[in-house]
């Protein structure tokens, strides 16, 4: 197991498979939320499903819509289990708070998009400020 | 977080469920960002379009609106960002009754909360611009970056739910751009190629935003040879916020907090030049030429009266190509003036459509694109071309003049 300390996050603990990109994230700019896939052709995860994944990005980008969208995505049943950032912006954090979605950022050991790999089994414990890679 | 007696009472539910929810939401966000307390805000501005808030968001706001009037009314002046459906013109766009009904439900709920439906992302040009040093809770990144940078107001990007929480309580968590320490410059750029026209200002903003690349970076920008107009600042800021998630920048010698480099502590930062090559590289990503164009869009941000006048003058006496649509988005406040002055008529006589209180990318852009067969889109907004790639469009960028000329020709033409 690899334990990664981060800033105190938000949301209940979740466990799932990581989907990682050295890219930024906006629910508005990057997703087809009906199909549950990354739809922006230039996004590093274009074409991949985000459903039930633990997404790992550098930071958030773009506009304010994501704050509503995470809530609507959760209600629709097609949503990521958690989102981890090197640094969240206010909108994604507000969206996480509104949707009650697990979210963490500011990792002590460096770039989280390099610390976690796509396919890793990850346990996210926001209230402890702790993310554990279970398979390594 | 430290709370005063009134805030504690709101959190305890003593002032009703809407304020209790708002306090709980703000404490979650404030804790995430290490806020020590809440700050009083003078205004709130809420983004909310039906594609974003969906059925779940509409139901949530309706739930707040069902509480007794004394508990549900907003505590400060609160206004709205563009709608997603122009209820007078949605059928020609291919929007459905379901979309319109979701919008109607949201509007009714907002009105029950005492929110003023301004439906604008240019409130700093149409409503009540904030004062320097005034704390506000604004949604729409273009609104925040303009008011922070050009006016010296203090706001974070507030998503719809957070703006709503601020409106209900008159407060927001004190973190980020409410604090002096976050408003200092962290990056320094020197402009080596002067922008000419709104699109150039947007391209400059996009290049700087992309380089800065984070909400928490604050660019200090030198080298501009003149003071931009309000519309030029609008395009500069909106594009920077879209490409970089930037919420504050300083134009040295121009914007209020940066009379000098030293005032924003940028003197010791390494300066990076913004050259013509940088600007050309960004334009080159959206450089269709000679290709058929399906839809020409003026939006993001909504058009000011001056922009409406200019688009109308370019359209006057001309006819838009039969296989190309031209869409213009402006707030109702501007629409009324533009109609009275004949600008709306000139655009419509040419075959264009002027929408009130919406913005193109916020109005089910994917669905209206599919309904109308729109794929190749042309705009003078460096913001909208950044957004719409994810919605299935092939966006291209051109000046306002070239956009109208292309709409008439039915293909992308450049002077």
Short mmCIF file of C-alpha atoms in Angstrom, two decimals:
data_model
loop_
_atom_site.label_atom_id
_atom_site.label_comp_id
_atom_site.label_asym_id
_atom_site.label_seq_id
_atom_site.Cartn_x
_atom_site.Cartn_y
_atom_site.Cartn_z
CA UNK A 1 0.00 0.00 0.00
CA UNK A 2 1.07 3.54 -0.72
CA UNK A 3 -0.36 6.23 1.55
CA UNK A 4 -0.60 9.76 0.17
CA UNK A 5 -1.29 12.64 2.53
CA UNK A 6 -3.26 15.61 1.25
CA UNK A 7 -5.19 18.59 2.53
CA UNK A 8 -8.42 17.79 4.36
CA UNK A 9 -10.97 17.22 1.62
CA UNK A 10 -14.72 16.75 1.46
CA UNK A 11 -17.20 13.93 1.11
CA UNK A 12 -17.52 10.38 2.41
CA UNK A 13 -14.78 7.73 1.91
CA UNK A 14 -14.88 5.94 -1.45
CA UNK A 15 -12.89 3.16 -3.10
CA UNK A 16 -12.47 2.59 -6.82
CA UNK A 17 -10.31 2.42 -9.91
CA UNK A 18 -8.28 5.48 -10.85
CA UNK A 19 -8.40 7.25 -14.20
CA UNK A 20 -5.47 9.65 -14.38
CA UNK A 21 -4.47 12.46 -16.75
CA UNK A 22 -1.84 15.16 -16.66
CA UNK A 23 -4.59 17.47 -17.81
CA UNK A 24 -7.13 19.85 -16.37
CA UNK A 25 -10.86 19.37 -15.92
CA UNK A 26 -14.18 21.06 -16.52
CA UNK A 27 -17.50 19.23 -16.57
CA UNK A 28 -18.77 21.76 -19.12
CA UNK A 29 -15.81 21.74 -21.47
CA UNK A 30 -14.75 18.13 -21.39
CA UNK A 31 -17.70 15.79 -20.86
CA UNK A 32 -20.65 14.26 -22.62
CA UNK A 33 -22.62 13.82 -19.42
CA UNK A 34 -25.38 11.76 -20.99
CA UNK A 35 -22.97 9.11 -22.26
CA UNK A 36 -20.61 9.49 -19.31
CA UNK A 37 -17.49 9.98 -21.43
CA UNK A 38 -14.84 12.61 -22.04
CA UNK A 39 -15.99 14.24 -25.26
CA UNK A 40 -13.53 17.06 -25.83
CA UNK A 41 -11.31 15.76 -28.64
CA UNK A 42 -8.16 17.40 -27.26
CA UNK A 43 -8.59 16.13 -23.70
CA UNK A 44 -6.09 13.49 -22.60
CA UNK A 45 -8.96 11.15 -21.68
CA UNK A 46 -11.08 11.71 -24.83
CA UNK A 47 -13.45 8.83 -25.44
CA UNK A 48 -12.98 7.22 -22.01
CA UNK A 49 -15.78 6.62 -19.51
CA UNK A 50 -15.62 8.39 -16.17
CA UNK A 51 -18.45 6.45 -14.58
CA UNK A 52 -17.58 5.11 -11.10
CA UNK A 53 -13.94 6.11 -11.58
CA UNK A 54 -11.70 8.10 -9.26
CA UNK A 55 -10.53 10.89 -11.51
CA UNK A 56 -7.09 12.41 -11.02
CA UNK A 57 -6.16 15.72 -12.65
CA UNK A 58 -3.76 18.58 -12.36
CA UNK A 59 -6.28 21.34 -11.78
CA UNK A 60 -9.71 22.63 -12.74
CA UNK A 61 -10.28 24.92 -15.67
CA UNK A 62 -12.92 27.05 -17.24
CA UNK A 63 -16.25 28.17 -15.99
CA UNK A 64 -18.68 27.92 -13.14
CA UNK A 65 -21.08 25.36 -14.60
CA UNK A 66 -19.32 22.39 -13.02
CA UNK A 67 -20.73 23.42 -9.64
CA UNK A 68 -24.25 22.56 -10.80
CA UNK A 69 -23.17 19.75 -13.11
CA UNK A 70 -21.59 17.48 -10.47
CA UNK A 71 -24.92 17.55 -8.60
CA UNK A 72 -26.89 16.71 -11.74
CA UNK A 73 -24.40 14.01 -12.71
CA UNK A 74 -24.77 12.38 -9.31
CA UNK A 75 -28.56 12.50 -9.55
CA UNK A 76 -28.40 10.87 -12.99
CA UNK A 77 -26.34 7.96 -11.63
CA UNK A 78 -23.49 8.52 -14.11
CA UNK A 79 -20.74 10.17 -12.11
CA UNK A 80 -17.17 9.72 -10.90
CA UNK A 81 -16.76 8.43 -7.35
CA UNK A 82 -14.22 11.10 -6.49
CA UNK A 83 -12.03 13.74 -8.08
CA UNK A 84 -8.45 14.35 -6.96
CA UNK A 85 -6.45 17.39 -8.02
CA UNK A 86 -3.04 18.82 -7.45
CA UNK A 87 -5.02 21.98 -6.86
CA UNK A 88 -8.79 22.35 -7.10
CA UNK A 89 -10.37 25.65 -8.01
CA UNK A 90 -13.30 27.12 -6.16
CA UNK A 91 -15.92 25.84 -8.60
CA UNK A 92 -15.02 22.18 -8.37
CA UNK A 93 -14.82 22.39 -4.59
CA UNK A 94 -18.20 24.11 -4.43
CA UNK A 95 -19.58 21.49 -6.79
CA UNK A 96 -18.17 18.73 -4.64
CA UNK A 97 -19.73 20.31 -1.56
CA UNK A 98 -23.14 20.65 -3.25
CA UNK A 99 -23.11 17.18 -4.78
CA UNK A 100 -21.60 15.54 -1.71
CA UNK A 101 -18.87 14.09 -3.90
CA UNK A 102 -15.48 13.09 -2.50
CA UNK A 103 -12.73 15.54 -3.45
CA UNK A 104 -9.15 16.12 -2.29
CA UNK A 105 -6.20 18.24 -3.37
CA UNK A 106 -2.77 19.56 -2.28
CA UNK A 107 -0.81 16.30 -1.96
CA UNK A 108 2.30 16.41 0.20
CA UNK A 109 4.39 14.00 -1.89
CA UNK A 110 4.20 15.90 -5.17
CA UNK A 111 2.30 15.64 -8.43
CA UNK A 112 -0.72 13.41 -7.82
CA UNK A 113 -1.08 12.74 -11.55
CA UNK A 114 2.28 10.94 -11.33
CA UNK A 115 1.81 9.38 -7.91
CA UNK A 116 -1.38 7.58 -8.95
CA UNK A 117 -1.61 5.54 -12.17
CA UNK A 118 -4.63 4.72 -14.28
CA UNK A 119 -5.96 1.35 -13.12
CA UNK A 120 -4.77 1.71 -9.53
CA UNK A 121 -7.23 0.60 -6.84
CA UNK A 122 -7.55 3.69 -4.65
CA UNK A 123 -9.17 4.40 -1.28
CA UNK A 124 -10.02 8.07 -0.74
CA UNK A 125 -10.63 9.25 2.85
CA UNK A 126 -11.24 12.99 2.55
CA UNK A 127 -11.83 13.74 6.22
CA UNK A 128 -8.47 12.18 7.07
CA UNK A 129 -6.71 13.94 4.20
CA UNK A 130 -5.57 10.52 3.05
CA UNK A 131 -5.54 8.63 -0.26
CA UNK A 132 -4.26 5.04 -0.29
CA UNK A 133 -3.14 3.10 -3.35
CA UNK A 134 -4.15 -0.44 -2.44
CA UNK A 135 -2.58 -2.48 -5.24
CA UNK A 136 1.05 -1.34 -4.92
CA UNK B 1 -14.51 28.69 11.18
CA UNK B 2 -15.47 31.54 13.47
CA UNK B 3 -19.16 32.42 13.31
CA UNK B 4 -20.94 35.37 14.90
CA UNK B 5 -24.25 34.99 16.71
CA UNK B 6 -26.38 35.58 13.63
CA UNK B 7 -24.37 33.10 11.57
CA UNK B 8 -24.60 30.52 14.35
CA UNK B 9 -28.36 31.01 14.48
CA UNK B 10 -28.60 30.51 10.72
CA UNK B 11 -26.54 27.33 10.95
CA UNK B 12 -28.77 26.05 13.75
CA UNK B 13 -31.81 26.48 11.53
CA UNK B 14 -33.31 29.25 13.66
CA UNK B 15 -33.80 31.43 10.57
CA UNK B 16 -35.23 28.70 8.37
CA UNK B 17 -34.04 25.79 6.29
CA UNK B 18 -32.78 27.79 3.26
CA UNK B 19 -30.29 29.71 5.41
CA UNK B 20 -29.32 26.56 7.32
CA UNK B 21 -28.52 24.81 4.04
CA UNK B 22 -26.60 27.87 2.87
CA UNK B 23 -24.48 27.98 6.02
CA UNK B 24 -23.73 24.27 5.87
CA UNK B 25 -22.67 24.57 2.23
CA UNK B 26 -20.43 27.56 2.93
CA UNK B 27 -18.77 25.85 5.87
CA UNK B 28 -17.90 22.84 3.72
CA UNK B 29 -16.36 25.08 1.09
CA UNK B 30 -14.69 27.37 3.60
CA UNK B 31 -13.11 24.46 5.42
CA UNK B 32 -11.72 23.09 2.16
CA UNK B 33 -10.00 26.42 1.51
CA UNK B 34 -8.96 27.16 5.12
CA UNK B 35 -11.29 30.17 5.47
CA UNK B 36 -11.23 31.52 9.03
CA UNK B 37 -14.61 33.21 8.87
CA UNK B 38 -17.29 34.59 6.55
CA UNK B 39 -17.24 38.00 4.89
CA UNK B 40 -20.29 40.15 4.21
CA UNK B 41 -21.00 40.56 0.50
CA UNK B 42 -22.92 43.37 -1.19
CA UNK B 43 -24.33 41.45 -4.16
CA UNK B 44 -24.69 37.92 -5.46
CA UNK B 45 -24.85 36.84 -9.10
CA UNK B 46 -25.90 33.29 -9.92
CA UNK B 47 -25.06 31.23 -12.96
CA UNK B 48 -27.70 28.65 -13.72
CA UNK B 49 -28.77 27.27 -17.07
CA UNK B 50 -30.96 24.19 -17.38
CA UNK B 51 -28.31 22.14 -19.13
CA UNK B 52 -26.12 22.65 -16.05
CA UNK B 53 -28.55 22.45 -13.14
CA UNK B 54 -30.80 19.85 -14.76
CA UNK B 55 -33.83 18.30 -13.15
CA UNK B 56 -31.96 17.84 -9.86
CA UNK B 57 -30.94 21.49 -9.65
CA UNK B 58 -34.40 22.78 -10.55
CA UNK B 59 -35.94 20.57 -7.89
CA UNK B 60 -33.41 21.80 -5.35
CA UNK B 61 -34.19 25.49 -5.94
CA UNK B 62 -37.92 24.74 -5.97
CA UNK B 63 -37.42 23.10 -2.59
CA UNK B 64 -35.93 26.31 -1.20
CA UNK B 65 -38.72 28.33 -2.80
CA UNK B 66 -41.37 26.25 -1.01
CA UNK B 67 -40.39 27.66 2.39
CA UNK B 68 -42.21 30.61 3.99
CA UNK B 69 -41.42 33.95 2.38
CA UNK B 70 -39.61 35.34 5.41
CA UNK B 71 -37.20 32.39 5.33
CA UNK B 72 -36.59 32.07 1.62
CA UNK B 73 -35.99 35.66 0.48
CA UNK B 74 -32.42 36.61 -0.43
CA UNK B 75 -30.71 38.97 1.98
CA UNK B 76 -28.86 41.14 -0.58
CA UNK B 77 -29.41 42.24 -4.18
CA UNK B 78 -29.08 39.06 -6.21
CA UNK B 79 -29.09 38.80 -10.01
CA UNK B 80 -28.71 36.07 -12.62
CA UNK B 81 -26.35 35.01 -15.39
CA UNK B 82 -27.78 34.19 -18.85
CA UNK B 83 -30.65 31.78 -19.24
CA UNK B 84 -30.38 28.68 -21.37
CA UNK B 85 -33.69 29.17 -23.13
CA UNK B 86 -35.04 32.39 -24.65
CA UNK B 87 -38.68 31.62 -23.99
CA UNK B 88 -39.76 33.76 -26.94
CA UNK B 89 -37.43 32.14 -29.47
CA UNK B 90 -36.61 28.58 -28.48
CA UNK B 91 -38.55 26.65 -31.10
CA UNK B 92 -36.63 28.02 -34.09
CA UNK B 93 -33.43 26.89 -32.37
CA UNK B 94 -34.67 23.35 -32.03
CA UNK B 95 -34.99 23.53 -28.26
CA UNK B 96 -37.73 21.35 -26.80
CA UNK B 97 -40.68 21.98 -24.51
CA UNK B 98 -38.91 19.97 -21.83
CA UNK B 99 -35.98 22.36 -21.96
CA UNK B 100 -38.29 25.38 -21.82
CA UNK B 101 -40.28 23.92 -18.95
CA UNK B 102 -37.15 23.28 -16.90
CA UNK B 103 -36.20 26.90 -17.49
CA UNK B 104 -39.68 28.11 -16.52
CA UNK B 105 -39.54 26.15 -13.27
CA UNK B 106 -36.14 27.59 -12.37
CA UNK B 107 -37.23 31.15 -13.14
CA UNK B 108 -40.35 30.80 -11.01
CA UNK B 109 -38.34 29.42 -8.10
CA UNK B 110 -35.72 32.18 -8.38
CA UNK B 111 -38.44 34.83 -8.42
CA UNK B 112 -39.95 33.31 -5.29
CA UNK B 113 -36.57 33.74 -3.61
CA UNK B 114 -36.52 37.44 -4.56
CA UNK B 115 -33.80 37.08 -7.20
CA UNK B 116 -33.81 39.70 -9.96
CA UNK B 117 -33.71 37.94 -13.34
CA UNK B 118 -31.20 40.13 -15.13
CA UNK B 119 -29.96 37.12 -17.15
CA UNK B 120 -26.66 38.73 -17.98
CA UNK B 121 -22.96 37.98 -17.95
CA UNK B 122 -22.16 41.66 -18.48
CA UNK B 123 -23.76 43.04 -15.33
CA UNK B 124 -20.74 45.32 -14.95
CA UNK B 125 -21.93 47.04 -18.14
CA UNK B 126 -25.66 46.93 -17.50
CA UNK B 127 -26.57 46.63 -13.82
CA UNK B 128 -24.69 48.02 -10.79
CA UNK B 129 -20.91 47.69 -11.07
CA UNK B 130 -19.21 46.93 -7.75
CA UNK B 131 -16.93 49.41 -6.05
CA UNK B 132 -13.22 48.95 -5.50
CA UNK B 133 -12.69 46.86 -2.38
CA UNK B 134 -16.33 45.76 -2.27
CA UNK B 135 -16.81 42.08 -1.48
CA UNK B 136 -19.28 40.34 -3.79
CA UNK B 137 -20.23 36.77 -4.69
CA UNK B 138 -20.37 36.56 -8.46
CA UNK B 139 -20.85 33.63 -10.75
CA UNK B 140 -19.69 33.59 -14.38
CA UNK B 141 -15.95 33.66 -14.70
CA UNK B 142 -16.04 36.62 -17.08
CA UNK B 143 -17.97 38.66 -14.54
CA UNK B 144 -15.58 37.79 -11.74
CA UNK B 145 -12.38 38.46 -13.63
CA UNK B 146 -13.67 41.81 -14.96
CA UNK B 147 -14.92 43.03 -11.60
CA UNK B 148 -11.82 41.86 -9.73
CA UNK B 149 -9.37 43.21 -12.29
CA UNK B 150 -10.90 46.30 -13.91
CA UNK B 151 -12.89 47.48 -10.89
CA UNK B 152 -10.92 46.18 -7.90
CA UNK B 153 -13.89 44.33 -6.42
CA UNK B 154 -13.35 41.11 -4.47
CA UNK B 155 -14.93 37.86 -5.55
CA UNK B 156 -14.05 34.24 -6.05
CA UNK B 157 -15.64 32.24 -8.84
CA UNK B 158 -18.95 31.35 -7.23
CA UNK B 159 -20.81 28.48 -8.81
CA UNK B 160 -24.60 28.64 -8.80
CA UNK B 161 -25.17 26.89 -5.45
CA UNK B 162 -22.52 28.99 -3.70
CA UNK B 163 -23.85 32.24 -5.14
CA UNK B 164 -27.27 31.17 -3.93
CA UNK B 165 -25.89 30.50 -0.46
CA UNK B 166 -24.30 33.96 -0.49
CA UNK B 167 -27.53 35.57 -1.60
CA UNK B 168 -29.55 33.89 1.14
CA UNK B 169 -27.14 34.84 3.91
CA UNK B 170 -25.34 37.96 2.62
CA UNK B 171 -22.04 36.22 3.27
CA UNK B 172 -19.40 34.05 1.68
CA UNK B 173 -16.36 32.22 3.08
CA UNK B 174 -13.38 34.55 3.32
CA UNK B 175 -10.71 32.87 1.20
CA UNK B 176 -8.97 33.37 -2.13
CA UNK B 177 -9.55 36.74 -3.78
CA UNK B 178 -11.25 38.23 -0.72
CA UNK B 179 -7.80 38.28 0.89
CA UNK B 180 -5.00 40.78 0.16
CA UNK B 181 -2.41 38.02 0.14
CA UNK B 182 -4.01 36.28 -2.86
CA UNK B 183 -4.28 39.43 -4.97
CA UNK B 184 -0.55 39.94 -5.46
CA UNK B 185 0.85 39.10 -8.87
CA UNK B 186 2.38 35.65 -9.25
CA UNK B 187 3.24 35.83 -12.98
CA UNK B 188 4.57 38.68 -15.08
CA UNK B 189 4.01 39.08 -18.84
CA UNK B 190 5.15 41.77 -21.27
CA UNK B 191 2.97 42.28 -24.35
CA UNK B 192 5.15 42.69 -27.47
CA UNK B 193 2.33 42.72 -30.03
CA UNK B 194 -0.47 45.23 -29.52
CA UNK B 195 -4.03 43.91 -29.85
CA UNK B 196 -6.27 45.47 -32.51
CA UNK B 197 -9.97 44.77 -32.22
CA UNK B 198 -12.00 42.68 -29.78
CA UNK B 199 -10.84 39.32 -31.10
CA UNK B 200 -7.20 40.24 -30.61
CA UNK B 201 -7.90 41.20 -27.01
CA UNK B 202 -9.57 37.84 -26.53
CA UNK B 203 -6.63 36.03 -28.13
CA UNK B 204 -4.23 37.88 -25.83
CA UNK B 205 -6.33 36.84 -22.84
CA UNK B 206 -6.43 33.23 -24.05
CA UNK B 207 -2.64 33.09 -24.47
CA UNK B 208 -1.99 34.52 -21.01
CA UNK B 209 -4.64 32.36 -19.40
CA UNK B 210 -3.21 29.24 -21.00
CA UNK B 211 0.30 30.12 -19.85
CA UNK B 212 -0.79 30.99 -16.29
CA UNK B 213 -2.97 27.88 -16.19
CA UNK B 214 -4.51 27.99 -12.74
CA UNK B 215 -7.18 29.77 -10.72
CA UNK B 216 -4.53 30.65 -8.16
CA UNK B 217 -2.14 32.45 -10.53
CA UNK B 218 -2.44 36.24 -10.87
CA UNK B 219 -0.87 37.69 -14.03
CA UNK B 220 0.65 41.19 -14.03
CA UNK B 221 0.67 42.42 -17.62
CA UNK B 222 2.92 45.17 -18.93
CA UNK B 223 3.53 46.63 -22.36
CA UNK B 224 0.05 47.70 -23.44
CA UNK B 225 0.27 51.02 -25.26
CA UNK B 226 -3.22 52.23 -24.46
CA UNK B 227 -6.08 51.76 -22.02
CA UNK B 228 -8.51 49.12 -23.31
CA UNK B 229 -12.20 49.96 -23.64
CA UNK B 230 -14.73 48.20 -21.45
CA UNK B 231 -15.59 45.80 -24.31
CA UNK B 232 -11.90 45.07 -24.91
CA UNK B 233 -11.38 44.36 -21.20
CA UNK B 234 -14.44 42.13 -21.35
CA UNK B 235 -12.97 39.98 -24.12
CA UNK B 236 -9.49 40.00 -22.57
CA UNK B 237 -10.81 38.84 -19.22
CA UNK B 238 -13.43 36.39 -20.43
CA UNK B 239 -10.90 34.57 -22.60
CA UNK B 240 -8.26 34.54 -19.86
CA UNK B 241 -10.76 33.11 -17.38
CA UNK B 242 -11.92 30.50 -19.88
CA UNK B 243 -8.47 29.33 -20.97
CA UNK B 244 -6.75 29.62 -17.61
CA UNK B 245 -9.46 29.61 -14.95
CA UNK B 246 -7.90 32.97 -14.08
CA UNK B 247 -9.93 35.15 -11.71
CA UNK B 248 -7.73 38.26 -11.38
CA UNK B 249 -5.09 40.01 -13.46
CA UNK B 250 -3.42 43.38 -13.24
CA UNK B 251 -2.62 45.71 -16.14
CA UNK B 252 0.32 47.68 -14.82
CA UNK B 253 -0.37 51.40 -14.94
CA UNK B 254 -4.01 50.78 -15.92
CA UNK B 255 -6.06 48.70 -13.47
CA UNK B 256 -6.75 50.13 -10.03
CA UNK B 257 -4.63 47.88 -7.83
CA UNK B 258 -1.52 48.10 -10.03
CA UNK B 259 -0.40 51.68 -10.59
CA UNK B 260 3.11 50.19 -10.60
CA UNK B 261 4.67 46.73 -10.65
CA UNK B 262 5.63 47.25 -7.03
CA UNK B 263 2.03 47.74 -5.93
CA UNK B 264 1.28 44.12 -6.82
CA UNK B 265 4.74 42.89 -5.75
CA UNK B 266 5.61 41.86 -9.31
CA UNK B 267 8.97 43.61 -9.53
CA UNK B 268 10.95 40.51 -8.64
CA UNK B 269 9.03 38.14 -10.94
CA UNK B 270 10.71 36.98 -14.14
CA UNK B 271 9.05 38.64 -17.14
CA UNK B 272 7.81 36.50 -20.02
CA UNK B 273 7.22 38.13 -23.40
CA UNK B 274 3.93 37.60 -25.24
CA UNK B 275 4.92 37.78 -28.89
CA UNK B 276 3.09 37.78 -32.20
CA UNK B 277 4.15 34.16 -32.58
CA UNK B 278 2.29 33.26 -29.38
CA UNK B 279 -0.86 34.98 -30.60
CA UNK B 280 -0.58 33.48 -34.09
CA UNK B 281 -0.15 29.99 -32.63
CA UNK B 282 -3.40 30.29 -30.74
CA UNK B 283 -5.27 31.76 -33.71
CA UNK B 284 -3.88 28.93 -35.84
CA UNK B 285 -5.87 26.39 -33.80
CA UNK B 286 -9.08 28.01 -35.04
CA UNK B 287 -8.02 29.07 -38.50
CA UNK B 288 -10.51 27.67 -40.99
CA UNK B 289 -10.39 29.66 -44.23
CA UNK B 290 -12.57 29.14 -47.28
CA UNK B 291 -14.55 26.40 -45.54
CA UNK B 292 -18.31 26.35 -45.35
CA UNK B 293 -19.66 27.84 -42.13
CA UNK B 294 -22.89 26.56 -40.57
CA UNK B 295 -23.39 29.09 -37.81
CA UNK B 296 -21.84 32.43 -36.88
CA UNK B 297 -22.18 33.33 -33.21
CA UNK B 298 -21.75 36.60 -31.36
CA UNK B 299 -21.86 35.75 -27.66
CA UNK B 300 -19.68 34.79 -24.69
CA UNK B 301 -19.77 37.41 -23.37
CA UNK B 302 -23.15 38.84 -24.32
CA UNK B 303 -22.95 41.92 -26.50
CA UNK B 304 -22.93 45.46 -25.18
CA UNK B 305 -24.93 48.17 -26.89
CA UNK B 306 -21.78 49.28 -28.71
CA UNK B 307 -21.18 45.77 -30.03
CA UNK B 308 -24.84 45.51 -31.06
CA UNK B 309 -24.46 48.76 -32.97
CA UNK B 310 -21.33 47.49 -34.71
CA UNK B 311 -22.80 44.11 -35.70
CA UNK B 312 -25.95 45.86 -36.94
CA UNK B 313 -23.91 48.26 -39.07
CA UNK B 314 -22.08 45.34 -40.69
CA UNK B 315 -25.41 43.57 -41.38
CA UNK B 316 -27.34 46.60 -42.60
CA UNK B 317 -28.68 46.11 -46.12
CA UNK B 318 -26.99 42.69 -46.49
CA UNK B 319 -28.38 39.15 -46.53
CA UNK B 320 -27.02 36.24 -44.55
CA UNK B 321 -26.33 33.17 -46.73
CA UNK B 322 -29.29 30.80 -46.87
CA UNK B 323 -27.26 27.87 -45.49
CA UNK B 324 -25.67 29.85 -42.65
CA UNK B 325 -27.25 31.03 -39.40
CA UNK B 326 -26.17 34.16 -37.57
CA UNK B 327 -26.97 34.32 -33.86
CA UNK B 328 -26.46 37.28 -31.54
CA UNK B 329 -26.87 37.06 -27.75
CA UNK B 330 -27.48 40.12 -25.61
CA UNK B 331 -29.14 40.75 -22.24
CA UNK B 332 -32.72 42.01 -22.12
CA UNK B 333 -31.52 45.38 -20.84
CA UNK B 334 -29.37 45.91 -23.93
CA UNK B 335 -31.95 44.34 -26.24
CA UNK B 336 -34.51 46.97 -25.29
CA UNK B 337 -32.15 49.79 -26.22
CA UNK B 338 -30.88 48.02 -29.32
CA UNK B 339 -34.42 47.46 -30.52
CA UNK B 340 -35.36 51.09 -29.90
CA UNK B 341 -32.31 52.26 -31.80
CA UNK B 342 -32.97 49.98 -34.76
CA UNK B 343 -29.98 47.65 -34.29
CA UNK B 344 -32.11 44.54 -33.71
CA UNK B 345 -34.11 45.31 -36.82
CA UNK B 346 -31.00 45.67 -38.97
CA UNK B 347 -29.65 42.30 -37.81
CA UNK B 348 -33.01 40.56 -38.25
CA UNK B 349 -33.63 42.12 -41.67
CA UNK B 350 -30.34 40.59 -42.78
CA UNK B 351 -31.55 37.20 -41.60
CA UNK B 352 -29.83 37.07 -38.22
CA UNK B 353 -31.46 36.05 -34.95
CA UNK B 354 -31.07 38.16 -31.79
CA UNK B 355 -31.63 36.23 -28.57
CA UNK B 356 -32.53 37.91 -25.28
CA UNK B 357 -30.93 36.96 -22.00
CA UNK B 358 -29.19 33.81 -23.20
CA UNK B 359 -25.66 32.89 -24.19
CA UNK B 360 -25.04 30.40 -26.97
CA UNK B 361 -22.84 27.93 -25.13
CA UNK B 362 -25.21 27.91 -22.15
CA UNK B 363 -28.27 26.97 -24.17
CA UNK B 364 -27.95 23.26 -24.85
CA UNK B 365 -25.23 23.86 -27.42
CA UNK B 366 -24.91 20.18 -28.30
CA UNK B 367 -28.64 19.66 -28.81
CA UNK B 368 -29.22 22.79 -30.88
CA UNK B 369 -26.17 21.95 -32.96
CA UNK B 370 -27.56 18.50 -33.71
CA UNK B 371 -31.09 19.83 -34.32
CA UNK B 372 -29.87 22.38 -36.86
CA UNK B 373 -26.99 20.47 -38.40
CA UNK B 374 -24.48 23.02 -37.09
CA UNK B 375 -20.92 21.77 -36.86
CA UNK B 376 -18.65 24.43 -38.35
CA UNK B 377 -19.02 27.43 -36.09
CA UNK B 378 -17.41 30.84 -36.45
CA UNK B 379 -17.17 33.46 -33.70
CA UNK B 380 -15.14 36.48 -32.70
CA UNK B 381 -15.05 35.18 -29.10
CA UNK B 382 -11.85 33.47 -28.01
CA UNK B 383 -13.87 32.12 -25.09
CA UNK B 384 -16.58 30.37 -27.04
CA UNK B 385 -14.21 28.64 -29.46
CA UNK B 386 -12.46 27.18 -26.41
CA UNK B 387 -15.67 25.78 -24.98
CA UNK B 388 -17.51 24.37 -27.96
CA UNK B 389 -15.03 21.75 -29.12
CA UNK B 390 -16.37 19.51 -26.35
CA UNK B 391 -19.92 20.04 -27.64
CA UNK B 392 -19.26 18.52 -31.03
CA UNK B 393 -18.51 21.72 -32.97
CA UNK B 394 -15.53 22.58 -35.14
CA UNK B 395 -15.02 26.16 -33.97
CA UNK B 396 -13.10 28.86 -35.84
CA UNK B 397 -12.15 32.36 -34.81
CA UNK B 398 -12.33 35.60 -36.78
CA UNK B 399 -12.87 39.31 -36.25
CA UNK B 400 -16.39 40.69 -35.99
CA UNK B 401 -16.08 42.09 -39.52
CA UNK B 402 -14.90 38.77 -40.96
CA UNK B 403 -17.59 36.88 -39.04
CA UNK B 404 -20.36 38.92 -40.65
CA UNK B 405 -18.70 38.75 -44.07
CA UNK B 406 -18.45 34.97 -43.67
CA UNK B 407 -22.10 34.70 -42.68
CA UNK B 408 -23.01 36.53 -45.87
CA UNK B 409 -20.67 34.44 -48.03
CA UNK B 410 -21.62 31.15 -46.34
CA UNK B 411 -17.96 30.30 -45.97
CA UNK B 412 -15.06 31.59 -43.92
CA UNK B 413 -13.60 34.69 -45.52
CA UNK B 414 -10.85 36.85 -44.08
CA UNK B 415 -10.06 40.41 -45.06
#
